[in-house]
Coordinates of C-alpha atoms and ligand atoms in Angstrom, one line a residue:
M1 CA 123.0 63.4 11.2
S2 CA 125.7 61.8 14.0
E3 CA 125.0 60.3 16.9
N4 CA 126.6 62.9 19.2
I5 CA 123.8 65.2 18.7
L6 CA 121.4 62.4 19.0
N7 CA 122.9 62.2 22.3
A8 CA 122.5 65.8 23.0
E9 CA 119.2 65.8 23.0
E10 CA 118.9 62.5 24.6
S11 CA 120.9 64.0 28.1
K12 CA 118.2 67.1 27.5
K13 CA 115.5 65.6 30.0
S14 CA 114.2 69.4 30.4
L15 CA 109.9 69.1 30.8
N16 CA 108.7 70.4 27.3
F17 CA 105.8 73.6 27.7
I18 CA 103.2 71.0 28.0
E19 CA 104.5 69.6 31.1
A20 CA 105.7 72.4 32.2
A21 CA 101.4 73.3 31.8
V22 CA 100.4 70.6 33.5
E23 CA 102.7 70.9 36.8
N24 CA 101.1 74.5 37.1
D25 CA 98.1 73.7 36.7
L26 CA 98.7 71.1 39.7
A27 CA 100.7 73.2 41.8
T28 CA 97.7 75.8 41.6
G29 CA 95.1 73.1 42.3
K30 CA 93.0 74.1 38.8
N31 CA 90.3 71.5 38.1
D32 CA 91.0 70.1 41.4
S33 CA 94.4 68.5 40.5
R34 CA 93.4 66.2 38.0
V35 CA 94.6 65.3 34.9
Q36 CA 92.6 63.4 31.6
T37 CA 93.5 63.7 28.7
R38 CA 92.0 62.6 25.5
F39 CA 93.2 61.5 21.9
P40 CA 90.6 62.6 19.0
P41 CA 91.2 60.8 15.7
E42 CA 88.4 60.9 12.7
P43 CA 87.6 57.4 12.1
N44 CA 88.3 57.9 8.1
G45 CA 91.3 56.8 7.7
Y46 CA 94.0 55.0 9.4
L47 CA 96.9 56.4 12.1
H48 CA 99.9 57.5 10.8
I49 CA 102.9 58.2 12.2
G50 CA 101.2 61.7 12.7
H51 CA 99.1 60.6 14.9
A52 CA 101.6 58.5 16.7
K53 CA 102.9 61.4 17.7
A54 CA 99.6 63.0 19.2
I55 CA 99.2 59.9 21.1
C56 CA 102.4 59.6 22.7
I57 CA 101.7 62.9 24.7
D58 CA 98.0 62.7 24.8
F59 CA 98.5 58.9 26.5
G60 CA 102.2 59.7 28.1
I61 CA 101.0 63.2 29.8
A62 CA 98.1 61.1 31.1
K63 CA 100.7 58.5 32.7
E64 CA 102.8 60.4 33.7
Y65 CA 100.9 62.6 35.9
G66 CA 98.7 60.2 37.3
G67 CA 95.7 60.8 35.3
I68 CA 93.2 59.4 32.6
C69 CA 93.6 59.2 28.5
N70 CA 90.4 58.2 26.9
L71 CA 90.3 57.5 23.0
R72 CA 86.7 59.6 21.7
F73 CA 86.2 59.1 17.9
D74 CA 85.3 62.4 15.8
D75 CA 82.7 61.2 14.2
T76 CA 80.7 64.4 13.0
N77 CA 80.7 63.9 9.5
P78 CA 79.4 60.5 8.6
V79 CA 80.3 61.0 5.2
K80 CA 83.9 59.9 5.4
E81 CA 84.1 57.6 8.9
D82 CA 84.0 53.9 8.7
M83 CA 84.3 50.6 11.7
E84 CA 87.0 49.6 9.5
Y85 CA 88.9 52.2 10.3
V86 CA 87.7 52.5 14.7
D87 CA 89.2 49.3 14.7
S88 CA 92.5 49.6 13.2
I89 CA 92.8 52.8 15.4
M90 CA 91.9 50.7 18.7
E91 CA 95.1 48.1 17.5
D92 CA 97.9 50.6 16.3
I93 CA 97.1 52.5 19.6
K94 CA 97.7 49.3 22.0
W95 CA 100.7 48.8 19.7
L96 CA 102.4 51.7 20.4
G97 CA 101.3 50.8 23.9
Y98 CA 99.2 52.6 25.7
D99 CA 94.9 51.9 27.0
W100 CA 92.7 54.3 27.0
A101 CA 90.7 54.0 30.1
N102 CA 87.6 54.8 27.9
V103 CA 86.2 54.8 24.3
Y104 CA 83.7 57.8 23.6
Y105 CA 82.4 58.7 20.0
A106 CA 81.4 62.3 19.3
S107 CA 77.5 61.1 18.3
D108 CA 77.2 60.0 21.7
Y109 CA 76.9 63.4 22.4
F110 CA 74.5 64.3 19.5
D111 CA 71.7 64.6 21.4
K112 CA 74.1 67.1 24.4
L113 CA 75.1 69.2 21.3
W114 CA 71.6 69.4 19.9
D115 CA 70.1 71.0 23.6
F116 CA 72.8 73.4 23.6
A117 CA 72.4 74.5 19.6
V118 CA 68.5 75.0 21.0
Q119 CA 69.9 77.2 24.1
L120 CA 71.9 79.2 21.9
I121 CA 69.3 80.2 19.6
K122 CA 66.4 80.1 22.5
E123 CA 69.4 82.7 23.9
G124 CA 69.9 84.4 20.7
K125 CA 73.5 83.4 19.7
A126 CA 72.5 81.7 17.3
Y127 CA 70.4 81.8 13.9
V128 CA 69.5 79.8 10.6
D129 CA 71.2 81.1 7.6
E130 CA 69.5 80.8 4.0
Q131 CA 72.6 81.8 1.9
S132 CA 74.6 79.3 0.4
A133 CA 78.4 78.7 1.7
E134 CA 80.2 80.2 -0.9
E135 CA 77.7 83.6 0.3
I136 CA 79.1 83.0 3.5
A137 CA 82.4 83.3 3.0
R138 CA 82.5 85.9 0.7
Q139 CA 80.8 88.0 3.8
K140 CA 83.7 86.8 6.2
G141 CA 85.9 90.1 5.3
T142 CA 89.5 89.7 5.9
P143 CA 91.4 89.8 9.4
T144 CA 92.1 94.1 8.4
Q145 CA 88.4 94.2 6.9
S146 CA 85.3 93.4 9.2
G147 CA 83.1 91.2 7.4
I148 CA 79.0 92.3 6.7
N149 CA 75.8 90.9 8.9
S150 CA 73.2 88.4 7.4
P151 CA 70.2 89.2 5.9
Y152 CA 69.2 86.2 8.3
R153 CA 70.8 87.4 11.3
G154 CA 67.8 88.8 13.0
R155 CA 65.4 85.6 12.5
P156 CA 63.2 85.5 15.3
I157 CA 63.9 82.6 17.9
E158 CA 60.7 80.8 17.1
E159 CA 61.4 80.6 13.5
N160 CA 64.7 79.4 13.9
L161 CA 63.6 76.8 16.8
D162 CA 61.6 75.7 13.8
L163 CA 63.9 76.0 11.2
F164 CA 66.5 74.1 12.6
T165 CA 64.3 70.9 13.9
K166 CA 63.6 70.4 10.4
M167 CA 67.0 71.0 8.8
N168 CA 67.7 67.5 10.8
E169 CA 64.1 66.0 9.8
G170 CA 65.3 66.1 6.1
V171 CA 62.8 68.9 5.2
F172 CA 65.2 70.6 3.2
E173 CA 68.3 69.8 0.7
E174 CA 72.2 69.9 1.6
G175 CA 73.4 73.3 1.3
S176 CA 70.3 75.1 1.3
M177 CA 70.8 76.6 4.8
V178 CA 72.9 75.8 8.1
L179 CA 72.9 77.5 11.8
R180 CA 75.7 79.5 13.0
A181 CA 76.0 81.3 15.6
K182 CA 76.0 85.2 16.4
I183 CA 78.8 86.6 17.9
D184 CA 80.8 89.5 16.1
M185 CA 81.2 90.0 12.6
A186 CA 83.9 92.0 12.9
S187 CA 86.5 90.4 15.9
S188 CA 89.7 90.4 14.9
N189 CA 89.8 86.6 14.9
M190 CA 87.2 85.2 12.2
H191 CA 86.6 82.6 14.1
F192 CA 84.2 85.0 15.9
R193 CA 82.6 85.8 12.6
D194 CA 79.1 83.8 13.1
P195 CA 81.6 80.1 12.5
I196 CA 78.1 77.7 11.1
I197 CA 77.8 75.5 13.6
Y198 CA 75.4 73.1 12.1
R199 CA 75.1 71.7 8.7
I200 CA 73.2 69.6 6.9
I201 CA 74.6 65.8 5.5
K202 CA 72.3 63.5 4.6
H203 CA 74.1 60.5 4.5
P204 CA 73.7 57.9 7.4
H205 CA 76.3 57.8 10.4
H206 CA 78.7 54.0 11.0
R207 CA 76.8 54.8 14.5
T208 CA 73.5 56.9 14.7
G209 CA 72.1 55.2 11.0
T210 CA 69.5 58.2 10.1
A211 CA 68.8 59.3 13.1
W212 CA 70.3 62.9 12.7
Q213 CA 70.4 64.9 9.3
A214 CA 71.8 67.9 11.2
Y215 CA 75.5 67.5 12.1
P216 CA 77.3 69.6 14.1
M217 CA 80.7 71.5 12.9
Y218 CA 84.1 70.4 14.7
D219 CA 84.2 73.5 16.3
F220 CA 81.0 73.1 17.7
A221 CA 82.0 69.5 19.1
H222 CA 85.4 69.2 19.6
G223 CA 85.4 71.9 23.1
Q224 CA 81.7 70.7 24.4
C225 CA 83.0 67.1 24.6
D226 CA 85.8 67.5 26.1
Y227 CA 84.0 69.4 28.3
F228 CA 81.0 66.8 28.8
E229 CA 84.0 64.2 28.8
G230 CA 86.0 66.1 31.9
V231 CA 89.4 66.5 30.3
T232 CA 91.2 68.9 31.5
H233 CA 94.1 69.3 28.8
S234 CA 93.1 69.1 25.3
I235 CA 96.3 69.0 23.4
C236 CA 96.1 69.2 19.9
T237 CA 97.9 70.8 16.6
L238 CA 99.2 74.3 15.9
E239 CA 96.5 75.0 13.4
F240 CA 94.4 75.0 16.4
E241 CA 95.9 77.6 18.0
V242 CA 93.3 80.2 16.6
H243 CA 90.7 78.0 17.3
R244 CA 91.5 78.8 21.3
P245 CA 89.5 81.4 21.5
L246 CA 86.1 80.2 20.2
Y247 CA 86.8 76.8 21.9
D248 CA 87.0 78.8 24.9
W249 CA 84.0 81.0 24.2
F250 CA 81.8 77.9 23.3
I251 CA 82.8 76.4 26.7
D252 CA 82.0 79.3 28.6
Q253 CA 78.2 79.5 27.3
L254 CA 78.3 76.0 28.6
A255 CA 80.0 75.8 31.8
T256 CA 77.4 75.1 35.0
N257 CA 80.5 75.6 37.4
S258 CA 84.6 76.5 37.7
Y259 CA 85.1 73.7 35.9
R260 CA 87.3 74.6 32.0
P261 CA 89.7 72.3 30.0
H262 CA 92.3 74.1 28.2
Q263 CA 93.9 73.6 24.5
Y264 CA 97.5 73.3 23.9
E265 CA 98.8 73.2 21.2
F266 CA 102.0 71.7 19.6
N267 CA 103.6 71.4 15.9
K268 CA 102.4 69.0 13.7
L269 CA 105.5 66.2 12.4
Q270 CA 106.3 66.6 9.1
F271 CA 108.8 64.2 7.5
T272 CA 110.7 64.9 4.6
Y273 CA 110.1 62.4 1.2
T274 CA 107.0 61.8 2.5
L275 CA 103.2 62.6 3.0
L276 CA 101.2 62.1 5.8
S277 CA 97.8 63.4 5.6
K278 CA 95.4 60.8 5.5
R279 CA 93.5 63.0 2.0
N280 CA 96.9 61.9 -0.1
L281 CA 96.5 58.2 1.9
R282 CA 94.2 57.3 1.2
R283 CA 93.9 58.8 -3.0
M284 CA 97.2 56.0 -3.1
V285 CA 94.7 52.8 -1.5
E286 CA 91.8 54.3 -4.0
E287 CA 94.2 54.8 -6.9
K288 CA 96.1 51.4 -6.5
I289 CA 99.0 54.3 -6.3
L290 CA 99.6 51.5 -3.9
T291 CA 98.6 47.7 -2.1
G292 CA 97.1 49.5 0.7
W293 CA 97.1 51.4 3.7
D294 CA 99.5 48.5 4.8
D295 CA 102.2 48.6 2.2
P296 CA 105.1 49.2 4.0
R297 CA 106.0 52.3 2.2
M298 CA 103.3 54.1 3.5
P299 CA 103.7 56.0 6.6
T300 CA 100.9 54.5 8.0
L301 CA 101.4 52.4 11.5
N302 CA 100.0 48.9 10.5
G303 CA 102.6 50.1 7.6
F304 CA 105.8 50.3 9.4
R305 CA 104.4 47.5 11.1
R306 CA 104.6 45.7 8.3
R307 CA 107.7 46.9 6.9
G308 CA 109.2 45.6 10.3
Y309 CA 109.4 48.7 12.6
T310 CA 109.2 48.5 16.4
P311 CA 106.6 50.6 18.5
E312 CA 109.9 51.3 20.4
A313 CA 111.8 52.2 17.8
I314 CA 109.2 54.9 17.1
H315 CA 109.0 56.5 21.0
N316 CA 112.1 56.8 20.9
F317 CA 112.3 59.2 17.5
I318 CA 109.2 60.8 19.3
D319 CA 110.9 61.1 22.5
R320 CA 114.3 62.8 20.5
I321 CA 112.2 65.3 18.1
G322 CA 109.9 66.2 21.1
Y323 CA 106.7 68.5 21.6
T324 CA 107.3 72.6 20.3
K325 CA 105.9 75.4 19.0
Y326 CA 107.5 76.0 15.9
D327 CA 106.4 74.0 12.4
G328 CA 109.3 72.6 11.1
V329 CA 109.7 69.4 9.0
N330 CA 111.9 66.7 10.5
D331 CA 114.5 64.2 8.3
I332 CA 113.2 61.1 8.0
G333 CA 116.8 59.7 8.0
L334 CA 116.7 60.4 11.8
L335 CA 113.4 58.0 12.2
E336 CA 115.4 55.4 10.1
Y337 CA 118.7 56.2 11.9
A338 CA 115.2 55.3 15.4
V339 CA 115.3 52.3 13.4
R340 CA 118.6 50.6 13.4
E341 CA 119.5 51.6 16.5
D342 CA 116.5 50.0 18.2
L343 CA 116.8 46.3 15.9
N344 CA 120.8 46.6 16.1
K345 CA 120.0 45.7 19.7
K346 CA 117.1 42.9 19.5
V347 CA 117.3 40.7 15.9
I348 CA 119.8 37.8 15.4
R349 CA 121.9 38.4 12.3
V350 CA 121.7 35.4 9.9
S351 CA 123.0 35.3 5.9
A352 CA 120.8 36.2 2.8
V353 CA 122.5 35.9 -0.4
L354 CA 120.2 38.3 -2.2
D355 CA 121.9 38.8 -6.1
P356 CA 123.6 35.3 -6.1
V357 CA 126.8 33.9 -8.2
K358 CA 127.9 30.2 -7.2
L359 CA 131.7 30.0 -5.6
I360 CA 133.6 26.6 -5.4
I361 CA 135.8 25.8 -2.5
V362 CA 138.0 23.7 -5.3
N363 CA 140.3 22.1 -2.2
Y364 CA 137.1 21.4 -0.1
P365 CA 136.2 17.7 -0.2
E366 CA 133.0 16.8 -2.2
G367 CA 130.2 15.7 -0.3
K368 CA 131.8 16.7 3.0
T369 CA 129.7 19.5 5.5
E370 CA 131.3 20.8 8.4
V371 CA 128.8 22.8 11.0
M372 CA 129.9 26.4 12.1
E373 CA 128.6 28.2 15.1
A374 CA 127.1 32.0 14.2
Q375 CA 126.7 34.3 16.8
N376 CA 123.3 35.2 16.9
N377 CA 123.7 39.3 18.2
P378 CA 127.3 40.8 18.8
E379 CA 125.7 43.2 20.7
D380 CA 124.1 41.1 23.3
E381 CA 126.2 38.6 25.0
N382 CA 123.7 36.5 26.3
S383 CA 121.8 36.6 22.4
G384 CA 123.9 32.5 21.9
S385 CA 124.4 31.2 18.2
H386 CA 123.0 29.1 15.8
N387 CA 124.0 26.8 13.6
V388 CA 125.1 27.2 9.7
V389 CA 126.3 24.4 7.4
F390 CA 129.6 24.7 5.4
S391 CA 130.2 23.0 1.9
R392 CA 132.1 22.9 -1.2
E393 CA 129.8 25.2 -2.9
L394 CA 128.6 28.3 -2.2
F395 CA 126.5 31.1 -3.1
I396 CA 128.2 34.6 -2.7
E397 CA 126.8 38.2 -3.7
R398 CA 127.4 39.0 -7.3
D399 CA 129.2 41.9 -6.2
D400 CA 131.7 40.8 -3.8
F401 CA 133.7 39.5 -7.0
M402 CA 134.7 41.3 -9.2
E403 CA 137.5 40.2 -12.3
D404 CA 138.7 43.0 -12.2
A405 CA 139.4 45.2 -9.0
P406 CA 140.2 48.8 -8.1
K407 CA 143.6 48.7 -5.7
K408 CA 141.1 49.4 -2.7
Y409 CA 138.3 46.2 -3.5
F410 CA 138.8 44.0 -0.5
R411 CA 135.9 41.2 -1.5
L412 CA 136.6 38.5 -4.6
T413 CA 139.5 38.9 -7.0
P414 CA 141.9 36.6 -8.6
G415 CA 144.7 36.1 -6.4
N416 CA 142.9 37.7 -3.5
E417 CA 142.2 36.4 0.2
V418 CA 139.3 37.2 2.0
R419 CA 137.3 36.0 4.9
L420 CA 133.8 34.0 4.4
K421 CA 132.1 34.7 7.5
N422 CA 132.3 32.3 10.5
A423 CA 134.3 29.8 8.3
Y424 CA 137.9 30.1 6.5
I425 CA 140.1 32.1 4.6
I426 CA 138.9 31.2 0.9
K427 CA 142.3 32.7 -2.0
C428 CA 140.4 33.3 -5.4
T429 CA 141.8 31.2 -7.9
G430 CA 138.9 32.1 -11.0
Y431 CA 136.3 32.2 -12.2
K432 CA 133.7 31.1 -15.6
K433 CA 131.4 33.3 -17.5
D434 CA 128.9 32.5 -20.2
R435 CA 128.6 33.4 -23.3
D436 CA 127.6 36.7 -22.7
G437 CA 129.9 37.5 -21.0
N438 CA 128.2 36.9 -17.0
V439 CA 130.2 35.4 -14.1
T440 CA 128.9 31.6 -13.3
E441 CA 130.7 30.2 -11.2
V442 CA 133.9 31.5 -8.8
Y443 CA 136.4 29.8 -7.6
A444 CA 139.2 29.6 -4.5
E445 CA 140.9 27.5 -1.9
Y446 CA 140.9 27.5 1.3
D447 CA 142.9 27.5 4.2
A448 CA 142.1 24.4 6.3
R449 CA 143.6 26.4 9.6
T450 CA 142.5 29.4 9.3
R451 CA 138.6 28.3 10.7
S452 CA 137.1 30.9 12.7
G453 CA 137.7 30.0 16.8
M454 CA 140.5 28.4 16.0
P455 CA 144.3 29.3 16.8
E456 CA 145.5 29.9 13.0
S457 CA 142.1 32.5 12.2
G458 CA 143.9 35.2 13.2
R459 CA 145.1 35.8 9.8
K460 CA 144.6 39.0 8.5
V461 CA 142.3 40.0 5.8
K462 CA 140.8 43.0 4.8
G463 CA 137.4 41.4 3.7
T464 CA 135.7 39.0 4.9
I465 CA 132.3 38.3 3.1
H466 CA 129.0 36.4 4.0
W467 CA 127.7 33.1 2.1
V468 CA 125.0 30.8 1.8
S469 CA 125.7 27.3 1.5
V470 CA 124.1 25.7 -1.8
E471 CA 123.3 22.5 0.0
D472 CA 121.7 24.1 3.3
C473 CA 119.1 27.3 1.7
F474 CA 116.6 28.1 0.6
D475 CA 114.9 30.5 -2.1
A476 CA 113.3 33.5 -1.2
E477 CA 111.5 36.9 -2.7
V478 CA 112.8 40.0 -1.1
R479 CA 111.9 43.3 -1.3
L480 CA 113.9 46.2 -1.4
Y481 CA 111.8 49.1 0.1
D482 CA 112.6 52.8 -0.8
R483 CA 111.5 56.4 0.1
L484 CA 107.9 56.8 -1.8
F485 CA 108.7 60.3 -3.3
I486 CA 112.1 61.9 -4.9
V487 CA 111.5 65.6 -3.5
E488 CA 112.2 66.4 -0.5
N489 CA 109.0 68.4 0.7
P490 CA 106.5 66.6 -0.9
A491 CA 103.9 68.2 0.7
D492 CA 104.8 71.5 -0.5
D493 CA 104.8 70.5 -4.3
R494 CA 102.8 71.8 -6.1
R495 CA 103.0 68.4 -8.7
D496 CA 100.4 65.9 -8.7
L497 CA 101.7 63.3 -6.0
T498 CA 101.7 61.2 -9.1
E499 CA 104.8 62.9 -10.2
L500 CA 107.1 62.8 -7.4
L501 CA 106.9 58.9 -6.3
N502 CA 110.2 57.4 -6.9
P503 CA 110.1 54.9 -9.6
D504 CA 112.6 52.4 -6.7
S505 CA 110.3 52.5 -4.1
L506 CA 109.9 48.7 -4.3
K507 CA 111.8 46.2 -6.1
A508 CA 110.8 42.8 -5.6
L509 CA 114.3 40.4 -6.0
T510 CA 113.6 36.6 -6.4
G511 CA 115.7 33.7 -6.0
C512 CA 117.6 35.1 -3.3
K513 CA 119.5 32.1 -1.5
M514 CA 118.2 32.3 2.4
E515 CA 120.2 30.7 4.9
S516 CA 118.2 27.2 6.4
F517 CA 117.9 28.8 10.0
L518 CA 115.2 31.4 8.9
K519 CA 112.5 28.6 7.3
D520 CA 111.2 28.7 10.8
A521 CA 111.0 32.8 11.2
K522 CA 107.1 33.8 11.7
V523 CA 105.3 36.5 9.8
G524 CA 106.6 40.1 11.9
D525 CA 109.7 37.9 12.8
K526 CA 113.0 40.4 12.4
F527 CA 116.3 39.8 11.0
Q528 CA 119.5 41.5 10.5
F529 CA 120.8 40.3 6.6
Q530 CA 124.6 40.8 7.5
R531 CA 126.1 43.5 5.6
T532 CA 122.3 43.9 3.8
G533 CA 120.4 45.4 6.5
Y534 CA 117.7 44.8 8.4
F535 CA 114.5 42.7 7.0
C536 CA 111.0 41.0 8.5
V537 CA 109.2 38.5 7.2
D538 CA 105.9 39.9 5.1
K539 CA 102.3 38.7 5.5
D540 CA 102.8 37.7 2.0
S541 CA 104.4 34.8 2.5
T542 CA 103.5 31.3 2.0
E543 CA 104.6 27.8 2.3
D544 CA 106.0 27.6 -0.7
K545 CA 107.4 30.9 -0.9
M546 CA 108.3 33.1 2.1
V547 CA 109.0 36.5 1.6
F548 CA 110.9 39.0 3.3
N549 CA 110.7 43.3 3.7
R550 CA 113.4 45.4 3.6
T551 CA 112.8 47.7 6.7
V552 CA 115.6 49.8 6.2
S553 CA 118.8 49.5 5.5
L554 CA 122.4 48.8 7.4
K555 CA 124.0 52.6 6.1
D556 CA 121.8 55.5 5.1
S557 CA 122.3 55.6 1.5
W558 CA 119.9 58.5 1.3
A559 CA 122.6 60.8 3.5
K560 CA 125.9 59.7 1.4
A561 CA 124.0 60.3 -2.0
K562 CA 123.8 64.0 -0.8
G563 CA 127.5 64.7 0.4
K564 CA 126.3 64.9 4.3
Ligands
ATP601 P1 95.6 64.7 8.2 O1 95.3 66.3 8.3 O2 96.7 63.4 8.3 O3 94.2 63.4 8.0 P2 93.7 64.8 10.9 O4 94.5 66.3 12.2 O5 92.6 65.4 10.1 O6 94.9 63.9 10.0 P3 92.5 63.7 13.4 O7 92.3 62.2 13.2 O8 91.7 64.4 13.0 O9 93.9 63.6 11.7 O10 93.9 63.8 14.3 C1 93.7 63.2 15.3 C2 94.6 64.1 16.1 O11 95.9 63.9 15.6 C3 94.7 65.3 16.0 O12 94.9 65.4 17.7 C4 95.7 65.7 15.7 O13 96.2 66.6 15.7 C5 96.9 65.0 15.9 N1 97.5 64.7 14.1 C6 97.3 64.5 13.2 N2 98.1 64.9 11.8 C7 99.2 64.9 12.7 C8 100.2 65.0 12.4 N3 100.8 64.7 11.8 N4 101.1 65.6 13.6 C9 100.7 65.8 15.2 N5 99.9 65.4 15.8 C10 98.8 65.4 14.2
MG602 MG1 90.8 66.1 11.1

């Protein structure tokens, strides 16, 4: 992927198909030219980056066309839902920069949905079926073969009303009966073959407690909730396209005027090297494969937030991939690119040595220190600078020194010159090793005339390396995160997800040397560690030990590995 492709995409400011539909509705005065959307999460997990794509179009459309977007919790299945998720969902939406006009719960409409189901029974359009779920599925037929009518399809209305009431009173066991809409067992759309609209669940609900024991199915709740609220554009993902005729059918049974919500479907976000379904994410938390919903390797919004991703990067990424009618898998590298691009503009450059070896400037006076100026961000001329202390003993990265270097190695090797960033040009004069052959100290001489910013400093050397002063640094833990899965499409892989994990998705390095400027950084603060990548302060930091997360490396090492 190159920058040019992204820029070309960016300059295409044409309307997506949803915007085009909204503009058409506004032009024709549909629904009194109102624009009202909703974001309808099920509070059964934390939001992931796929939900961010839905949030951006739901809230984005309302904002763009002067309408409103409500937050509606789709809490029709009490077994999996919890208030913890409700709170986190609200926090994540705000983090993305949106605010809802109202908060609703599908459970707010349980009474109205019940009344509507009773209405359908009374009109002869619904019946209680006592067959098992398996039996009902067997009778469904296939797209080319009609289904078989249930033996309960002709049950008298009074009996249906009585059984439906008892279903809700806890008289019957879970799974013993369901309420089905009576539509058409020969319909070419399988969803019309007498869909189940209510089932018995004997589990307390996180808001309504034990008031209900019969709960509506998604298809029986979603469109009606849209209708009750006055939604005009109900935007969801492509797998619901085949449900749309049923969505419309229920609303036609319910509607008393010409107002109609309309459902639009767009392509789900899918990523390489990533699993996005809440089912899998919950499993990784429950089985302690990861440390929690906010593990920085999670594709959840709070995982990304902890990792150091910014809402701006997520918005830029979503704008670039756009909304289409075709499913596809996006390269996770594209999101990482957007993160780098955003942080590059914003964050302060600092020095941190992750794998330190000592460098001694043998001709620099012992006890002397100098204050050097480090520019905060060369991409932003107003970003200012901060001070770094230079001294005789420094730490440099172990791999910035080699005893026997190949020709093209422009870092430290005996006899070779490099520039120490923001300081002097030095020449390597030797090194010391321990008994095991590990280099323990590197020696160099500095040239006092080459201090950065001085006239003579223009002398050219091929390599520049970063460093921190032994006098003026502190130890910290650095967590290097990498992709969670080693296979490109874990969602399509038949193996269990535990077999697909990248064993190197987290490497925790201790004893990393940080320049003292970082001491005051707060949880969430973001930096570029020169030559290494983008990092942020993790919430596991304590008074005694700071912890930094690698948000993203400076370059895409995976693209290189694949020979791109
Ligand atoms: P999951 O399958 O990950 O559990 P879900 O669809 O069950 O997700 P909901 O809470 O029901 O999660 O979804 C809320 C909204 O987010 C829905 O409109 C849904 O279509 C949308 N959404 C979910 N996953 C994605 C995705 N990967 N890309 C875009 N939109 C998504
Ligand atoms: Mg769902």
